[in-house]
């Protein structure tokens, strides 16, 4: 029998119970990975795990708050006991909040940073301890173009995604000598519970809002397929880069040296140093 692409690899997907995370988990499991689903909703985690198991895959669930400094390391250790050393981490869990800066409650603004930035840091830190010792591993962070483009009344989300991009390239620099690759990917606009809530908020504020530009709407499967390709190792030369689902990955791989030399597909401040 032909060996699957991720046969016997262990993958963690945060926020793996629904939306993009569920599609990623099912795709990786179908490719042979043993998957661990982390998140706050036990019911949705179990539902996803059951679907994976029914299809012949391996899945375990651990309910935890991804921003909890004690719970996350404990969850990672639990995964290693259940499934073995971790080969792949997908930092997918994320939330949003909106409103004018002068109106949004400070605790709501900060909670987005806790989930979208602290959460990936905690999971990354815990997984890297084993990855560095073994000299292998891959980490994929779910970013967003809103991390590089300001958006009115979306400061908590935009700020968190910009920070996640910087966490991605800093981590990539540190761990590349240890044989580990780190990526950020942008899934485009995917219809999930979070984006539906955002759309309802926008329609409430602007009755003329006609929805999102179809050119930027992508199915969750596109994101999952990109995760699978990055997980395979074929694009490790692009470590530290942010890749959008609409980007031509084959072309990027072929031009990796040029992309890195020119600082493309990364968070950069363009300034004229001669002024």
Coordinates of N, CA, C and O in Angstrom, one line a residue, residues 62-223:
X62 N -8.3 17.8 23.1 CA -8.0 18.4 24.4 C -8.6 19.8 24.5 O -8.3 20.7 23.7
X63 N -9.6 19.9 25.4 CA -10.3 21.2 25.6 C -9.4 22.1 26.5 O -9.1 21.7 27.6
X64 N -9.0 23.2 26.0 CA -8.2 24.2 26.8 C -8.3 25.5 26.2 O -8.6 25.7 25.0
X65 N -8.1 26.5 27.0 CA -8.0 27.9 26.5 C -6.6 28.2 26.0 O -5.6 28.0 26.7
X66 N -6.5 28.5 24.7 CA -5.2 28.6 24.1 C -4.3 29.7 24.6 O -3.1 29.8 24.4
X67 N -5.0 30.6 25.3 CA -4.2 31.8 25.9 C -3.9 31.5 27.4 O -3.3 32.4 28.0
X68 N -4.1 30.3 27.9 CA -3.8 30.0 29.3 C -2.4 29.5 29.4 O -2.0 28.5 28.8
X69 N -1.6 30.2 30.2 CA -0.1 29.9 30.3 C 0.2 28.6 30.9 O 1.3 28.0 30.7
X70 N -0.7 28.1 31.7 CA -0.5 26.8 32.3 C -1.2 25.7 31.5 O -0.6 24.6 31.4
X71 N -2.3 26.0 30.9 CA -3.1 24.9 30.2 C -2.4 24.5 28.9 O -2.4 23.3 28.6
X72 N -1.8 25.4 28.2 CA -1.2 25.1 26.9 C 0.0 24.1 27.0 O 0.0 23.1 26.3
X73 N 1.0 24.4 27.8 CA 2.1 23.4 28.0 C 1.6 22.1 28.4 O 2.1 21.0 28.0
X74 N 0.6 22.1 29.3 CA 0.1 20.8 29.8 C -0.6 20.0 28.7 O -0.5 18.8 28.5
X75 N -1.3 20.8 27.8 CA -2.0 20.1 26.7 C -1.0 19.6 25.7 O -1.2 18.5 25.2
X76 N 0.1 20.3 25.4 CA 1.1 19.8 24.5 C 1.7 18.6 25.0 O 1.9 17.6 24.3
X77 N 2.0 18.5 26.3 CA 2.6 17.3 26.9 C 1.6 16.2 26.8 O 2.0 15.0 26.6
X78 N 0.4 16.4 27.0 CA -0.7 15.4 26.9 C -0.7 14.8 25.5 O -0.9 13.6 25.3
X79 N -0.6 15.7 24.4 CA -0.6 15.2 23.1 C 0.6 14.3 22.8 O 0.5 13.2 22.2
X80 N 1.8 14.7 23.3 CA 3.0 13.9 23.1 C 2.8 12.5 23.8 O 3.3 11.5 23.2
X81 N 2.2 12.4 24.9 CA 1.9 11.1 25.5 C 1.0 10.3 24.7 O 1.2 9.0 24.5
X82 N 0.0 10.9 24.1 CA -1.1 10.2 23.4 C -0.7 9.8 22.0 O -1.0 8.7 21.5
X83 N 0.1 10.7 21.3 CA 0.4 10.5 19.9 C 1.8 10.4 19.5 O 2.2 10.1 18.4
X84 N 2.7 10.9 20.4 CA 4.1 10.9 20.1 C 4.7 12.2 19.9 O 3.9 13.2 20.0
X85 N 5.9 12.3 19.5 CA 6.6 13.7 19.3 C 5.8 14.5 18.2 O 5.3 13.9 17.2
X86 N 5.8 15.8 18.4 CA 5.0 16.6 17.5 C 5.8 17.1 16.3 O 6.9 17.6 16.5
X87 N 5.3 16.8 15.2 CA 6.0 17.2 13.9 C 5.5 18.5 13.3 O 6.2 19.2 12.6
X88 N 4.2 18.8 13.6 CA 3.6 19.9 13.0 C 2.7 20.6 13.9 O 1.9 20.0 14.6
X89 N 2.7 22.0 14.0 CA 1.8 22.8 14.7 C 1.1 23.8 13.8 O 1.8 24.5 13.1
X90 N -0.2 23.8 13.8 CA -1.0 24.7 13.1 C -1.6 25.7 14.1 O -2.6 25.3 14.8
X91 N -1.2 26.9 14.2 CA -1.8 27.9 15.1 C -2.9 28.6 14.3 O -2.8 29.6 13.7
X92 N -4.1 27.9 14.5 CA -5.3 28.4 13.7 C -6.3 29.2 14.6 O -7.0 30.1 14.1
X93 N -6.3 28.9 15.9 CA -7.3 29.5 16.8 C -7.2 31.1 16.7 O -6.1 31.6 16.8
X94 N -8.3 31.7 16.6 CA -8.2 33.2 16.6 C -9.6 33.8 16.7 O -10.6 33.1 16.5
X95 N -9.7 35.0 17.2 CA -10.9 35.7 17.4 C -10.8 37.1 16.8 O -9.7 37.6 16.5
X96 N -11.9 37.8 16.7 CA -11.9 39.2 16.3 C -12.8 40.1 17.2 O -13.6 39.5 18.0
X97 N -12.6 41.3 17.1 CA -13.5 42.3 17.8 C -13.3 43.6 17.0 O -12.3 43.9 16.4
X98 N -14.4 44.4 17.1 CA -14.3 45.6 16.3 C -15.0 46.8 17.0 O -15.6 46.6 18.0
X99 N -14.8 48.0 16.4 CA -15.4 49.2 16.9 C -14.3 50.3 17.0 O -13.2 50.0 16.9
X100 N -14.8 51.5 17.1 CA -13.9 52.6 17.2 C -13.0 52.5 18.4 O -13.4 52.0 19.5
X101 N -11.7 52.9 18.3 CA -10.8 52.7 19.4 C -11.3 53.4 20.7 O -11.0 52.9 21.8
X102 N -11.9 54.5 20.5 CA -12.4 55.3 21.7 C -13.6 54.7 22.3 O -14.1 55.1 23.4
X103 N -14.2 53.6 21.7 CA -15.4 53.0 22.3 C -15.2 51.6 22.7 O -15.8 51.1 23.7
X104 N -14.3 50.8 22.0 CA -14.2 49.4 22.3 C -13.6 49.2 23.7 O -12.7 49.9 24.1
X105 N -14.2 48.3 24.6 CA -13.7 48.1 25.9 C -12.2 47.6 25.9 O -11.9 46.7 25.0
X106 N -11.4 48.1 26.7 CA -10.0 47.7 26.7 C -9.8 46.2 26.9 O -8.9 45.6 26.3
X107 N -10.7 45.6 27.7 CA -10.5 44.2 28.0 C -10.8 43.4 26.7 O -10.2 42.3 26.4
X108 N -11.8 43.9 25.9 CA -12.1 43.2 24.6 C -10.9 43.3 23.6 O -10.6 42.3 22.9
X109 N -10.4 44.5 23.6 CA -9.2 44.8 22.7 C -8.1 43.9 23.0 O -7.5 43.2 22.2
X110 N -7.8 43.8 24.3 CA -6.6 43.0 24.8 C -6.9 41.5 24.7 O -5.9 40.8 24.4
X111 N -8.1 41.1 24.8 CA -8.4 39.7 24.7 C -8.0 39.1 23.3 O -7.6 38.0 23.2
X112 N -8.2 39.9 22.3 CA -7.9 39.5 21.0 C -6.4 39.3 20.9 O -5.9 38.3 20.3
X113 N -5.6 40.1 21.5 CA -4.1 39.9 21.5 C -3.8 38.6 22.3 O -2.8 37.9 21.9
X114 N -4.5 38.3 23.4 CA -4.2 37.1 24.2 C -4.4 35.9 23.3 O -3.6 34.9 23.4
X115 N -5.5 35.8 22.6 CA -5.9 34.6 21.8 C -5.0 34.6 20.6 O -4.5 33.5 20.2
X116 N -4.9 35.7 19.8 CA -4.3 35.7 18.5 C -2.8 35.8 18.5 O -2.1 35.4 17.5
X117 N -2.2 36.2 19.6 CA -0.7 36.4 19.7 C -0.1 35.5 20.8 O 0.8 34.7 20.6
X118 N -0.6 35.7 22.0 CA -0.1 35.0 23.1 C -0.4 33.5 22.9 O 0.5 32.6 23.2
X119 N -1.5 33.1 22.4 CA -1.9 31.7 22.2 C -0.9 31.0 21.3 O -0.3 30.0 21.6
X120 N -0.6 31.6 20.1 CA 0.4 31.0 19.2 C 1.8 30.9 19.8 O 2.5 30.0 19.6
X121 N 2.1 32.0 20.6 CA 3.4 32.0 21.2 C 3.5 30.8 22.2 O 4.5 30.0 22.2
X122 N 2.5 30.6 23.0 CA 2.5 29.5 24.0 C 2.6 28.2 23.4 O 3.4 27.3 23.8
X123 N 1.8 27.9 22.3 CA 1.9 26.6 21.6 C 3.2 26.4 20.9 O 3.8 25.3 20.9
X124 N 3.7 27.5 20.3 CA 5.0 27.4 19.6 C 6.1 27.1 20.6 O 6.9 26.2 20.4
X125 N 6.1 27.8 21.7 CA 7.2 27.6 22.7 C 7.2 26.2 23.2 O 8.2 25.5 23.3
X126 N 6.0 25.7 23.5 CA 5.9 24.3 24.0 C 6.3 23.3 23.0 O 7.0 22.3 23.3
X127 N 5.9 23.4 21.7 CA 6.2 22.5 20.7 C 7.7 22.5 20.3 O 8.3 21.5 20.0
X128 N 8.3 23.7 20.4 CA 9.7 23.9 19.9 C 10.6 23.2 20.8 O 11.7 22.8 20.4
X129 N 10.3 23.0 22.1 CA 11.2 22.3 23.0 C 11.6 20.9 22.5 O 12.8 20.5 22.5
X130 N 10.6 20.2 22.0 CA 10.9 18.9 21.4 C 11.4 19.0 20.0 O 12.3 18.2 19.6
X131 N 10.9 19.9 19.2 CA 11.4 20.0 17.8 C 12.8 20.4 17.7 O 13.6 19.8 16.9
X132 N 13.3 21.3 18.6 CA 14.7 21.7 18.6 C 15.6 20.5 18.9 O 16.6 20.3 18.3
X133 N 15.2 19.8 19.9 CA 16.0 18.6 20.3 C 16.1 17.6 19.2 O 17.1 17.0 19.0
X134 N 15.0 17.4 18.5 CA 15.0 16.4 17.4 C 15.5 16.9 16.1 O 15.8 16.2 15.1
X135 N 15.6 18.3 16.0 CA 16.2 18.9 14.7 C 15.2 18.8 13.6 O 15.6 18.8 12.4
X136 N 13.9 18.9 13.9 CA 12.9 18.9 12.8 C 11.6 19.4 13.3 O 11.3 19.3 14.5
X137 N 10.8 19.8 12.3 CA 9.4 20.3 12.7 C 9.0 21.4 11.8 O 9.8 22.1 11.2
X138 N 7.7 21.7 11.8 CA 7.2 22.8 11.0 C 6.0 23.4 11.8 O 5.3 22.7 12.5
X139 N 5.9 24.7 11.7 CA 4.9 25.5 12.4 C 4.2 26.4 11.3 O 4.9 27.1 10.5
X140 N 2.9 26.4 11.3 CA 2.2 27.3 10.4 C 1.2 28.1 11.2 O 0.4 27.6 11.9
X141 N 1.3 29.4 11.0 CA 0.5 30.4 11.7 C -0.6 30.9 10.7 O -0.2 31.3 9.6
X142 N -1.8 30.9 11.2 CA -2.9 31.5 10.3 C -2.9 33.0 10.4 O -3.3 33.6 11.5
X143 N -2.3 33.7 9.5 CA -2.3 35.1 9.5 C -3.4 35.7 8.7 O -4.4 35.1 8.5
X144 N -3.2 37.0 8.2 CA -4.2 37.7 7.5 C -3.6 38.9 6.8 O -2.6 39.5 7.3
X145 N -4.1 39.3 5.6 CA -3.7 40.5 5.0 C -4.0 41.7 5.8 O -3.4 42.8 5.6
X146 N -4.9 41.6 6.8 CA -5.2 42.7 7.7 C -4.1 42.9 8.6 O -4.0 44.0 9.3
X147 N -3.1 42.1 8.7 CA -1.9 42.3 9.4 C -0.9 43.3 8.8 O 0.0 43.8 9.4
X148 N -1.1 43.5 7.5 CA -0.3 44.5 6.7 C -1.1 45.6 6.1 O -0.5 46.6 5.6
X149 N -2.4 45.6 6.3 CA -3.2 46.7 5.7 C -4.2 47.2 6.8 O -5.0 46.4 7.3
X150 N -4.1 48.4 7.2 CA -4.9 49.0 8.3 C -6.4 48.9 7.8 O -6.7 49.1 6.6
X151 N -7.3 48.7 8.8 CA -8.7 48.6 8.5 C -9.5 49.3 9.6 O -9.3 49.1 10.8
X152 N -10.3 50.3 9.2 CA -11.0 51.1 10.2 C -11.9 50.2 11.1 O -12.6 49.3 10.6
X153 N -11.9 50.5 12.4 CA -12.6 49.8 13.4 C -12.3 48.3 13.6 O -13.1 47.6 14.1
X154 N -11.1 48.0 13.1 CA -10.6 46.6 13.3 C -9.2 46.6 13.9 O -8.5 45.7 13.7
X155 N -8.9 47.6 14.8 CA -7.6 47.7 15.3 C -7.1 46.5 16.1 O -6.0 46.1 16.0
X156 N -8.0 45.8 16.9 CA -7.5 44.7 17.7 C -7.1 43.5 16.8 O -6.0 42.9 17.0
X157 N -7.9 43.2 15.8 CA -7.6 42.1 14.9 C -6.3 42.5 14.0 O -5.4 41.6 13.9
X158 N -6.3 43.6 13.4 CA -5.2 44.0 12.6 C -3.9 44.0 13.4 O -2.8 43.5 12.9
X159 N -3.9 44.6 14.6 CA -2.7 44.6 15.4 C -2.3 43.2 15.8 O -1.1 42.9 15.7
X160 N -3.2 42.3 16.1 CA -2.8 41.0 16.5 C -2.2 40.2 15.3 O -1.2 39.5 15.5
X161 N -2.7 40.4 14.1 CA -2.2 39.7 12.9 C -0.8 40.3 12.5 O 0.0 39.5 12.0
X162 N -0.6 41.6 12.7 CA 0.7 42.1 12.4 C 1.7 41.5 13.4 O 2.8 41.2 13.0
X163 N 1.3 41.4 14.6 CA 2.2 40.9 15.6 C 2.5 39.4 15.3 O 3.7 38.9 15.5
X164 N 1.5 38.7 14.8 CA 1.7 37.3 14.5 C 2.7 37.1 13.4 O 3.5 36.2 13.3
X165 N 2.6 38.0 12.4 CA 3.6 38.0 11.3 C 5.0 38.2 11.8 O 6.0 37.5 11.4
X166 N 5.2 39.1 12.7 CA 6.5 39.4 13.3 C 7.0 38.2 14.1 O 8.2 37.8 14.1
X167 N 6.1 37.6 14.9 CA 6.4 36.4 15.6 C 6.8 35.3 14.7 O 7.8 34.5 15.0
X168 N 6.2 35.2 13.5 CA 6.5 34.2 12.5 C 8.0 34.3 12.0 O 8.8 33.4 12.1
X169 N 8.3 35.5 11.6 CA 9.7 35.6 11.0 C 10.8 35.6 12.1 O 11.9 35.2 11.8
X170 N 10.5 36.1 13.3 CA 11.5 36.0 14.3 C 11.7 34.6 14.7 O 12.9 34.2 14.9
X171 N 10.7 33.8 14.8 CA 10.8 32.4 15.2 C 11.6 31.7 14.1 O 12.4 30.8 14.3
X172 N 11.2 32.0 12.8 CA 11.9 31.3 11.7 C 13.4 31.5 11.7 O 14.2 30.6 11.5
X173 N 13.8 32.8 12.0 CA 15.2 33.1 12.1 C 15.9 32.2 13.2 O 17.0 31.7 13.0
X174 N 15.3 32.1 14.3 CA 15.8 31.4 15.5 C 16.0 29.9 15.2 O 17.0 29.3 15.6
X175 N 15.0 29.3 14.6 CA 14.9 27.9 14.5 C 15.4 27.3 13.2 O 15.6 26.0 13.1
X176 N 15.6 28.1 12.2 CA 16.1 27.5 10.9 C 17.4 26.7 11.1 O 17.5 25.6 10.5
X177 N 18.4 27.2 11.9 CA 19.6 26.3 12.1 C 19.3 25.0 12.8 O 20.1 24.1 12.8
X178 N 18.1 24.8 13.4 CA 17.7 23.6 14.0 C 16.8 22.7 13.1 O 16.2 21.7 13.6
X179 N 16.7 23.0 11.8 CA 16.0 22.2 10.9 C 14.5 22.4 10.9 O 13.8 21.5 10.5
X180 N 14.0 23.5 11.4 CA 12.6 23.8 11.6 C 12.2 24.9 10.7 O 12.9 26.0 10.6
X181 N 11.0 24.8 10.0 CA 10.5 25.8 9.2 C 9.2 26.4 9.8 O 8.4 25.7 10.4
X182 N 9.1 27.7 9.6 CA 7.9 28.4 10.2 C 7.3 29.3 9.1 O 8.0 30.1 8.4
X183 N 6.0 29.2 9.0 CA 5.3 30.0 7.9 C 4.1 30.7 8.5 O 3.5 30.3 9.5
X184 N 3.7 31.8 7.8 CA 2.4 32.4 8.1 C 1.6 32.2 6.8 O 2.2 32.4 5.7
X185 N 0.3 31.9 6.8 CA -0.5 31.9 5.6 C -1.7 32.7 5.8 O -2.2 32.9 6.9
X186 N -2.2 33.3 4.7 CA -3.4 34.0 4.7 C -4.5 33.2 4.0 O -4.3 32.9 2.8
X187 N -5.6 32.9 4.6 CA -6.6 32.1 3.9 C -7.5 32.8 3.1 O -8.4 32.3 2.5
X188 N -7.4 34.2 3.0 CA -8.4 35.0 2.3 C -9.6 35.0 3.2 O -9.6 34.7 4.4
X189 N -10.7 35.5 2.6 CA -12.0 35.6 3.4 C -12.7 34.3 3.2 O -13.1 33.9 2.1
X190 N -12.9 33.6 4.4 CA -13.6 32.3 4.4 C -14.8 32.5 5.2 O -14.8 33.1 6.3
X191 N -15.9 31.9 4.8 CA -17.2 32.0 5.5 C -17.1 31.1 6.8 O -17.2 29.9 6.7
X192 N -16.9 31.7 7.9 CA -16.9 31.0 9.2 C -17.8 31.7 10.2 O -18.4 32.8 9.9
X193 N -17.9 31.2 11.4 CA -18.8 31.9 12.4 C -18.3 33.3 12.7 O -19.1 34.2 12.8
X194 N -16.9 33.4 12.7 CA -16.4 34.8 13.0 C -16.7 35.8 11.9 O -17.1 36.9 12.2
X195 N -16.5 35.3 10.7 CA -16.7 36.3 9.6 C -18.2 36.6 9.4 O -18.6 37.7 9.0
X196 N -19.1 35.6 9.7 CA -20.5 35.9 9.6 C -20.9 36.9 10.7 O -21.8 37.8 10.4
X197 N -20.3 36.8 11.9 CA -20.6 37.8 12.9 C -20.2 39.2 12.5 O -20.8 40.2 12.7
X198 N -19.0 39.2 11.8 CA -18.5 40.5 11.3 C -19.4 41.1 10.3 O -19.7 42.3 10.2
X199 N -19.9 40.2 9.4 CA -20.8 40.7 8.3 C -22.1 41.2 8.9 O -22.6 42.3 8.4
X200 N -22.6 40.6 9.9 CA -23.8 41.1 10.5 C -23.6 42.4 11.2 O -24.4 43.3 11.1
X201 N -22.4 42.6 11.8 CA -22.1 43.9 12.4 C -22.0 45.0 11.4 O -22.5 46.1 11.6
X202 N -21.4 44.7 10.2 CA -21.2 45.7 9.2 C -22.6 46.0 8.6 O -22.8 47.2 8.3
X203 N -23.4 45.1 8.4 CA -24.8 45.3 7.8 C -25.6 46.2 8.8 O -26.4 47.0 8.4
X204 N -25.4 45.9 10.1 CA -26.2 46.7 11.1 C -25.8 48.2 11.1 O -26.6 49.1 11.3
X205 N -24.5 48.4 10.8 CA -24.0 49.8 10.8 C -24.2 50.5 9.4 O -24.3 51.7 9.4
X206 N -24.2 49.6 8.4 CA -24.4 50.2 7.0 C -25.3 49.4 6.2 O -25.0 48.3 5.6
X207 N -26.6 49.8 6.1 CA -27.6 49.0 5.4 C -27.2 48.8 3.9 O -27.8 47.9 3.3
X208 N -26.4 49.6 3.4 CA -26.0 49.5 2.0 C -24.8 48.6 1.8 O -24.4 48.4 0.6
X209 N -24.3 48.0 2.8 CA -23.2 47.0 2.7 C -23.6 45.9 1.9 O -24.6 45.2 2.2
X210 N -22.9 45.6 0.8 CA -23.3 44.5 -0.2 C -22.5 43.2 0.0 O -22.6 42.4 -0.9
X211 N -21.8 43.1 1.0 CA -21.0 41.9 1.2 C -19.6 42.1 0.7 O -19.1 43.1 0.3
X212 N -18.8 41.0 0.7 CA -17.4 41.0 0.4 C -17.1 40.8 -1.1 O -17.9 40.3 -1.8
X213 N -16.0 41.4 -1.5 CA -15.6 41.2 -2.8 C -15.3 39.8 -3.2 O -14.5 39.1 -2.5
X214 N -16.1 39.2 -4.1 CA -15.9 37.8 -4.4 C -14.5 37.4 -4.8 O -14.1 36.2 -4.6
X215 N -13.7 38.3 -5.3 CA -12.3 38.0 -5.6 C -11.5 37.6 -4.4 O -10.4 37.0 -4.6
X216 N -12.0 38.0 -3.2 CA -11.2 37.7 -2.0 C -11.8 36.6 -1.2 O -11.4 36.3 -0.1
X217 N -12.9 35.9 -1.7 CA -13.5 34.9 -0.9 C -13.0 33.5 -1.4 O -13.0 33.2 -2.6
X218 N -12.5 32.7 -0.5 CA -11.9 31.4 -0.8 C -12.5 30.3 0.1 O -12.9 30.6 1.2
X219 N -12.6 29.1 -0.5 CA -13.1 28.0 0.4 C -12.0 27.6 1.4 O -10.8 27.8 1.2
X220 N -12.5 27.1 2.5 CA -11.6 26.7 3.6 C -10.6 25.6 3.1 O -9.5 25.5 3.5
X221 N -11.0 24.8 2.1 CA -10.2 23.7 1.5 C -8.9 24.3 0.9 O -7.9 23.6 0.9
X222 N -9.0 25.5 0.3 CA -7.8 26.1 -0.3 C -6.7 26.2 0.8 O -5.5 26.0 0.6
X223 N -7.1 26.7 2.0 CA -6.2 26.9 3.1 C -5.7 25.6 3.6 O -4.5 25.4 3.8

